[in-house]
Amino acid sequence: MNFWLAPLHGITNYHFRNCLARHTQGISTAITPFLPVQSHERLNVKKWNDILPENNTCFFTIPQLIGNAPSHFVDTIVELQQFGYQHFNWNIGCPAQQVVRKQRGCGLMPFPEKVEEVVEKVLTHTHCGFSVKMRLGMYSIEESYQIIQRLNNYPLDNIIVHPRLGIQQYEGIPDHHYFHQVMELSKNQVIYSGDIFDGSSYQKLRQHFPKLETVLLGRGILRNIFLAEELTNEITMDENRYRRFSDFYNDLSITLLSYRSKNGALSQMKELWHYFYVFFSLTPKELQKILRINSWQEFDDYIQELIRKSLTIN
Ligand SMILES: Cc1cc2nc3c(=O)[nH]c(=O)nc-3n(C[C@H](O)[C@H](O)[C@H](O)COP(=O)(O)O)c2cc1C
């Protein structure tokens, strides 16, 4: 099985990706959080630190794009190819209201002809590998059937499916039944994304889809940064995991402080602790206590103590 790092906007930026790569194993490829496509005149990709090749030496990196104008995709991809990228992913799964309202992300799923238009234009005007990341639909599963059928006419790198509807956001459980239907219907390779949090959710996925070759890990790898290697080696947990987490956390802290103010670094770190707290088996109440801390130093002292306790108990 190949494990790829899922894109999480505001979280899996290159600083995080590089820290993850320095301290854990098992991830081969990362898809970046989305970047908006632009027309040639408005494009300044040099500002896109997240995809500059020098910032992406650890994982094989696939830039993710968002937008809906076919010519903007061509302009952006041609520019990014000069940085050496040959594979791109298109986000038609983001269900955030401000994105959907502009008929981007999942807001495009009810319009299969528009999806096809972009794919057709990209494949005829650029020589790149192109893939799509989608949900089952914005409002209805029918939407993905329509899109998959149209995309069957094009040789895509793959289609990544997060098997929920946009209107569900992250509610409910990923629908394996409809994921199966999509897999059967698609002539392109299908990749899975959604709620792989531990060995048990992963085993269930493997039982349901023995032919699956690639899985994206998102919130699961934030909850347990060693998830990919634990799943690869079929181990429940590495006995040195708290020592290694400590090294990762210290590296991440130094990294965050190298480019942000203490307040900025604190708010970024708090974002991450919405997930990391699971690794320490903290309760939501204990998490709230951490999130109320308002100074970097106090926060760091608290976390160092938490890690120290975990090291002595385990
Ligand atoms: C905070 C957050 C930000 C996300 N940002 C992106 C994004 O930029 N592009 C994208 O395709 N998916 C994005 N996703 C969706 C994830 O890539 C993934 O498909 C989804 O979370 C389900 O997988 P998981 O349960 O492994 O996290 C985001 C999800 C979350 C929770």
XYZ file of C-alpha atoms and ligand atoms in Angstrom:
345
model
C 0.000 0.000 0.000
C 1.192 3.531 -0.759
C 0.441 6.140 1.868
C 0.185 9.748 0.738
C -0.186 12.808 2.902
C -3.605 14.406 2.345
C -3.790 18.164 1.828
C -5.132 20.055 4.839
C -5.346 23.757 4.126
C -3.722 25.867 6.856
C -2.113 22.767 8.391
C -0.004 20.576 6.082
C 2.135 23.412 4.726
C 5.734 22.725 3.720
C 7.065 23.451 7.198
C 4.829 20.755 8.620
C 5.503 18.346 5.754
C 9.270 18.667 6.140
C 9.110 18.156 9.922
C 6.949 15.094 9.406
C 9.432 13.715 6.876
C 12.379 14.331 9.206
C 10.851 12.359 12.074
C 8.614 9.675 10.628
C 8.517 7.184 7.792
C 5.889 5.633 5.576
C 4.664 8.593 3.531
C 5.914 8.680 -0.048
C 3.955 11.525 -1.596
C 2.290 14.709 -0.418
C -0.454 16.695 -2.074
C -0.167 20.358 -1.143
C -3.127 22.321 0.215
C -4.939 24.084 -2.617
C -3.612 27.088 -4.512
C -5.925 29.189 -6.682
C -5.245 29.138 -10.423
C -4.792 32.495 -12.122
C -4.533 33.952 -15.587
C -1.018 34.448 -16.905
C -1.079 38.235 -16.202
C -2.074 37.844 -12.554
C 0.146 34.925 -11.739
C 3.140 35.252 -9.427
C 4.092 31.730 -8.515
C 7.343 32.922 -6.936
C 5.142 33.974 -4.025
C 3.944 30.412 -3.600
C 6.499 29.336 -1.015
C 4.566 26.181 -0.373
C 5.453 24.717 -3.743
C 8.910 26.135 -4.385
C 11.081 23.095 -5.199
C 13.697 24.027 -2.589
C 11.004 23.750 0.094
C 9.858 20.373 -1.149
C 12.826 18.058 -1.141
C 11.421 15.468 1.291
C 8.319 13.973 -0.280
C 7.344 13.605 -3.902
C 5.073 16.653 -4.053
C 1.964 17.196 -6.135
C 0.685 20.791 -6.192
C -3.062 21.026 -5.725
C -4.976 23.662 -7.669
C -8.435 25.111 -7.179
C -10.528 27.145 -9.596
C -12.935 26.740 -12.501
C -11.637 28.668 -15.543
C -10.008 26.254 -18.023
C -7.545 28.849 -19.365
C -6.393 29.742 -15.840
C -5.491 26.092 -15.269
C -3.405 26.014 -18.420
C -1.629 29.293 -17.546
C -0.866 28.185 -13.996
C 0.285 24.692 -14.938
C 2.568 25.944 -17.721
C 4.182 28.304 -15.205
C 4.553 25.609 -12.548
C 6.084 23.210 -15.034
C 9.043 25.573 -15.175
C 9.651 24.673 -11.525
C 9.925 21.041 -12.544
C 6.450 19.859 -11.573
C 4.831 17.382 -13.942
C 1.843 16.228 -11.908
C -1.028 18.342 -10.626
C -4.163 17.683 -8.654
C -7.438 19.569 -8.952
C -9.622 20.091 -5.898
C -13.324 19.648 -6.652
C -14.112 18.382 -3.161
C -13.723 21.357 -0.811
C -17.151 21.969 0.774
C -16.346 25.298 2.523
C -19.155 27.775 1.859
C -16.933 30.594 0.595
C -15.390 28.177 -1.943
C -18.652 26.500 -3.033
C -20.361 29.878 -3.470
C -17.812 30.776 -6.170
C -18.508 27.484 -7.934
C -15.142 26.125 -6.982
C -14.205 22.996 -5.048
C -17.246 20.839 -4.363
C -19.410 23.639 -5.796
C -18.427 22.284 -9.228
C -19.623 18.747 -8.668
C -23.212 19.426 -9.823
C -21.746 20.683 -13.136
C -20.021 17.697 -14.792
C -19.699 19.524 -18.118
C -17.593 22.227 -16.449
C -15.393 19.607 -14.841
C -14.875 17.933 -18.193
C -14.079 21.261 -19.854
C -11.174 21.893 -17.494
C -9.796 18.368 -17.822
C -10.071 18.450 -21.597
C -8.338 21.811 -21.814
C -5.525 20.839 -19.440
C -4.814 17.558 -21.199
C -4.836 19.051 -24.680
C -2.818 22.189 -23.858
C -0.256 20.951 -21.365
C 1.819 17.798 -21.147
C 1.209 17.104 -17.506
C -0.167 14.305 -15.392
C -3.492 15.484 -14.009
C -5.641 14.092 -11.207
C -8.840 15.118 -9.471
C -9.770 15.053 -5.778
C -13.487 14.903 -5.180
C -16.283 13.865 -2.868
C -19.282 11.679 -3.739
C -21.106 14.849 -4.717
C -22.106 18.195 -3.288
C -25.776 17.242 -2.800
C -26.164 13.807 -4.344
C -24.200 10.702 -5.245
C -25.468 11.012 -8.839
C -22.988 13.866 -9.280
C -19.960 11.615 -8.880
C -21.383 9.017 -11.290
C -21.809 11.718 -13.912
C -18.316 13.057 -13.384
C -16.637 9.644 -13.314
C -18.329 8.663 -16.574
C -17.104 11.806 -18.301
C -13.603 11.429 -16.881
C -13.457 7.875 -18.230
C -12.699 9.479 -21.589
C -9.430 10.964 -20.305
C -6.230 9.319 -19.080
C -5.894 10.830 -15.620
C -3.141 10.012 -13.118
C -5.874 9.028 -10.696
C -9.085 10.170 -9.025
C -9.010 10.639 -5.257
C -12.369 10.165 -3.592
C -13.375 11.229 -0.111
C -16.643 9.291 0.151
C -18.899 11.856 1.759
C -21.224 14.460 0.241
C -20.253 18.122 0.475
C -23.380 18.916 2.500
C -22.205 16.421 5.124
C -18.958 18.356 5.670
C -17.263 15.842 8.015
C -20.423 14.395 9.589
C -21.353 10.738 9.414
C -19.035 7.997 8.241
C -17.361 7.617 4.827
C -19.637 5.599 2.564
C -17.783 2.459 1.492
C -20.739 1.240 -0.515
C -20.760 4.240 -2.833
C -16.965 4.351 -2.913
C -17.153 0.820 -4.300
C -19.634 1.935 -6.978
C -17.320 4.761 -7.996
C -14.349 2.404 -8.134
C -16.250 -0.011 -10.340
C -17.378 2.747 -12.667
C -14.013 4.449 -13.066
C -11.548 3.500 -15.770
C -8.999 5.723 -14.019
C -7.237 4.549 -10.884
C -9.179 5.478 -7.739
C -7.475 6.488 -4.496
C -9.184 6.543 -1.103
C -9.306 9.397 1.401
C -11.290 9.466 4.626
C -11.205 8.570 8.317
C -8.238 6.208 8.383
C -7.364 6.850 11.985
C -5.863 3.562 13.177
C -5.141 -0.078 12.394
C -8.759 -1.082 12.742
C -10.195 1.465 10.260
C -7.348 0.576 7.898
C -7.959 -3.182 8.135
C -11.647 -2.643 7.418
C -10.727 -0.632 4.322
C -8.354 -3.353 3.116
C -10.987 -6.026 3.606
C -13.544 -4.025 1.638
C -11.112 -2.987 -1.108
C -8.265 -5.489 -1.462
C -7.248 -3.979 -4.811
C -6.742 -0.481 -3.438
C -3.164 0.649 -4.049
C -3.023 4.085 -2.445
C -4.598 5.719 0.585
C -4.399 9.328 1.724
C -3.806 9.971 5.422
C -5.070 13.304 6.738
C -6.520 13.844 10.184
C -5.347 10.353 11.153
C -1.673 11.168 10.696
C -2.137 14.402 12.642
C -3.644 12.441 15.514
C -0.751 10.016 15.360
C 2.224 11.191 13.328
C 3.534 7.596 13.202
C 0.370 6.232 11.601
C 1.893 5.548 8.165
C 4.825 3.607 9.558
C 2.657 1.718 12.050
C 0.298 0.689 9.240
C 3.227 -0.222 6.968
C 4.930 -2.360 9.597
C 1.653 -3.659 11.023
C 2.628 -2.665 14.542
C 0.283 -1.151 17.097
C 2.794 1.323 18.399
C 6.482 2.048 18.531
C 7.707 1.913 22.138
C 9.808 5.027 21.541
C 6.900 6.993 20.150
C 6.762 9.648 22.912
C 10.521 10.240 22.736
C 10.239 10.588 18.972
C 7.159 12.802 19.243
C 9.148 15.020 21.593
C 11.893 15.417 18.964
C 9.280 16.153 16.317
C 7.503 18.694 18.525
C 10.767 20.499 19.378
C 11.748 20.618 15.707
C 8.305 21.922 14.753
C 8.449 24.595 17.472
C 11.831 25.850 16.274
C 10.566 25.811 12.692
C 7.405 27.764 13.522
C 9.357 30.337 15.532
C 11.784 30.767 12.652
C 9.132 32.325 10.435
C 6.373 33.544 12.737
C 6.046 35.722 15.817
C 5.474 33.912 19.118
C 1.765 34.716 18.875
C 1.592 33.472 15.296
C 3.487 30.303 16.177
C 1.185 29.779 19.159
C -1.967 29.968 17.079
C -0.497 27.586 14.466
C 0.563 25.166 17.187
C -2.893 25.302 18.777
C -4.401 24.382 15.397
C -2.217 21.282 15.402
C -3.064 20.345 18.973
C -6.701 19.966 17.930
C -5.307 16.714 16.507
C -2.157 15.972 18.556
C -4.150 15.761 21.800
C -5.482 12.369 20.693
C -1.932 10.962 20.735
C -1.762 11.749 24.456
C -5.266 10.362 25.144
C -6.348 13.741 26.535
C -10.043 14.460 27.022
C -11.727 17.307 25.086
C -11.847 19.168 28.408
C -8.080 18.834 28.821
C -7.636 20.040 25.247
C -9.748 23.117 26.010
C -7.440 23.860 28.932
C -4.435 23.795 26.588
C -6.191 25.962 24.022
C -6.923 28.638 26.638
C -3.209 29.255 27.249
C -2.249 32.595 25.744
C 1.507 32.762 25.846
C 3.958 30.712 23.797
C 6.230 30.079 26.790
C 3.432 28.903 29.044
C 2.064 26.710 26.270
C 5.445 25.150 25.574
C 6.087 24.540 29.315
C 2.724 22.795 29.560
C 3.419 20.569 26.539
C 6.946 19.718 27.703
C 5.494 18.609 31.041
C 2.827 16.562 29.261
C 5.501 14.830 27.192
C 7.675 14.228 30.274
C 4.747 12.548 32.049
C 4.005 10.379 29.004
C 7.652 9.330 28.837
C 7.684 8.177 32.459
C 4.313 6.394 32.303
C 5.027 4.593 29.037
C -8.805 21.386 8.094
C -8.904 20.658 6.777
C -8.373 21.230 5.628
C -8.467 20.543 4.400
N -7.914 21.110 3.285
C -7.983 20.445 2.088
C -7.360 20.967 0.913
O -6.687 22.018 0.907
N -7.512 20.258 -0.239
C -8.211 19.061 -0.301
O -8.330 18.444 -1.364
N -8.765 18.536 0.808
C -8.668 19.188 1.985
N -9.204 18.623 3.106
C -9.770 17.255 3.001
C -8.692 16.209 3.324
O -7.645 16.215 2.379
C -9.272 14.769 3.389
O -9.765 14.396 2.120
C -10.404 14.659 4.407
O -10.049 15.301 5.617
C -10.739 13.203 4.705
O -9.592 12.484 5.045
P -9.065 12.274 6.565
O -10.222 11.701 7.342
O -7.918 11.310 6.380
O -8.649 13.593 7.096
C -9.122 19.281 4.330
C -9.653 18.726 5.491
C -9.547 19.381 6.710
C -10.129 18.729 7.942
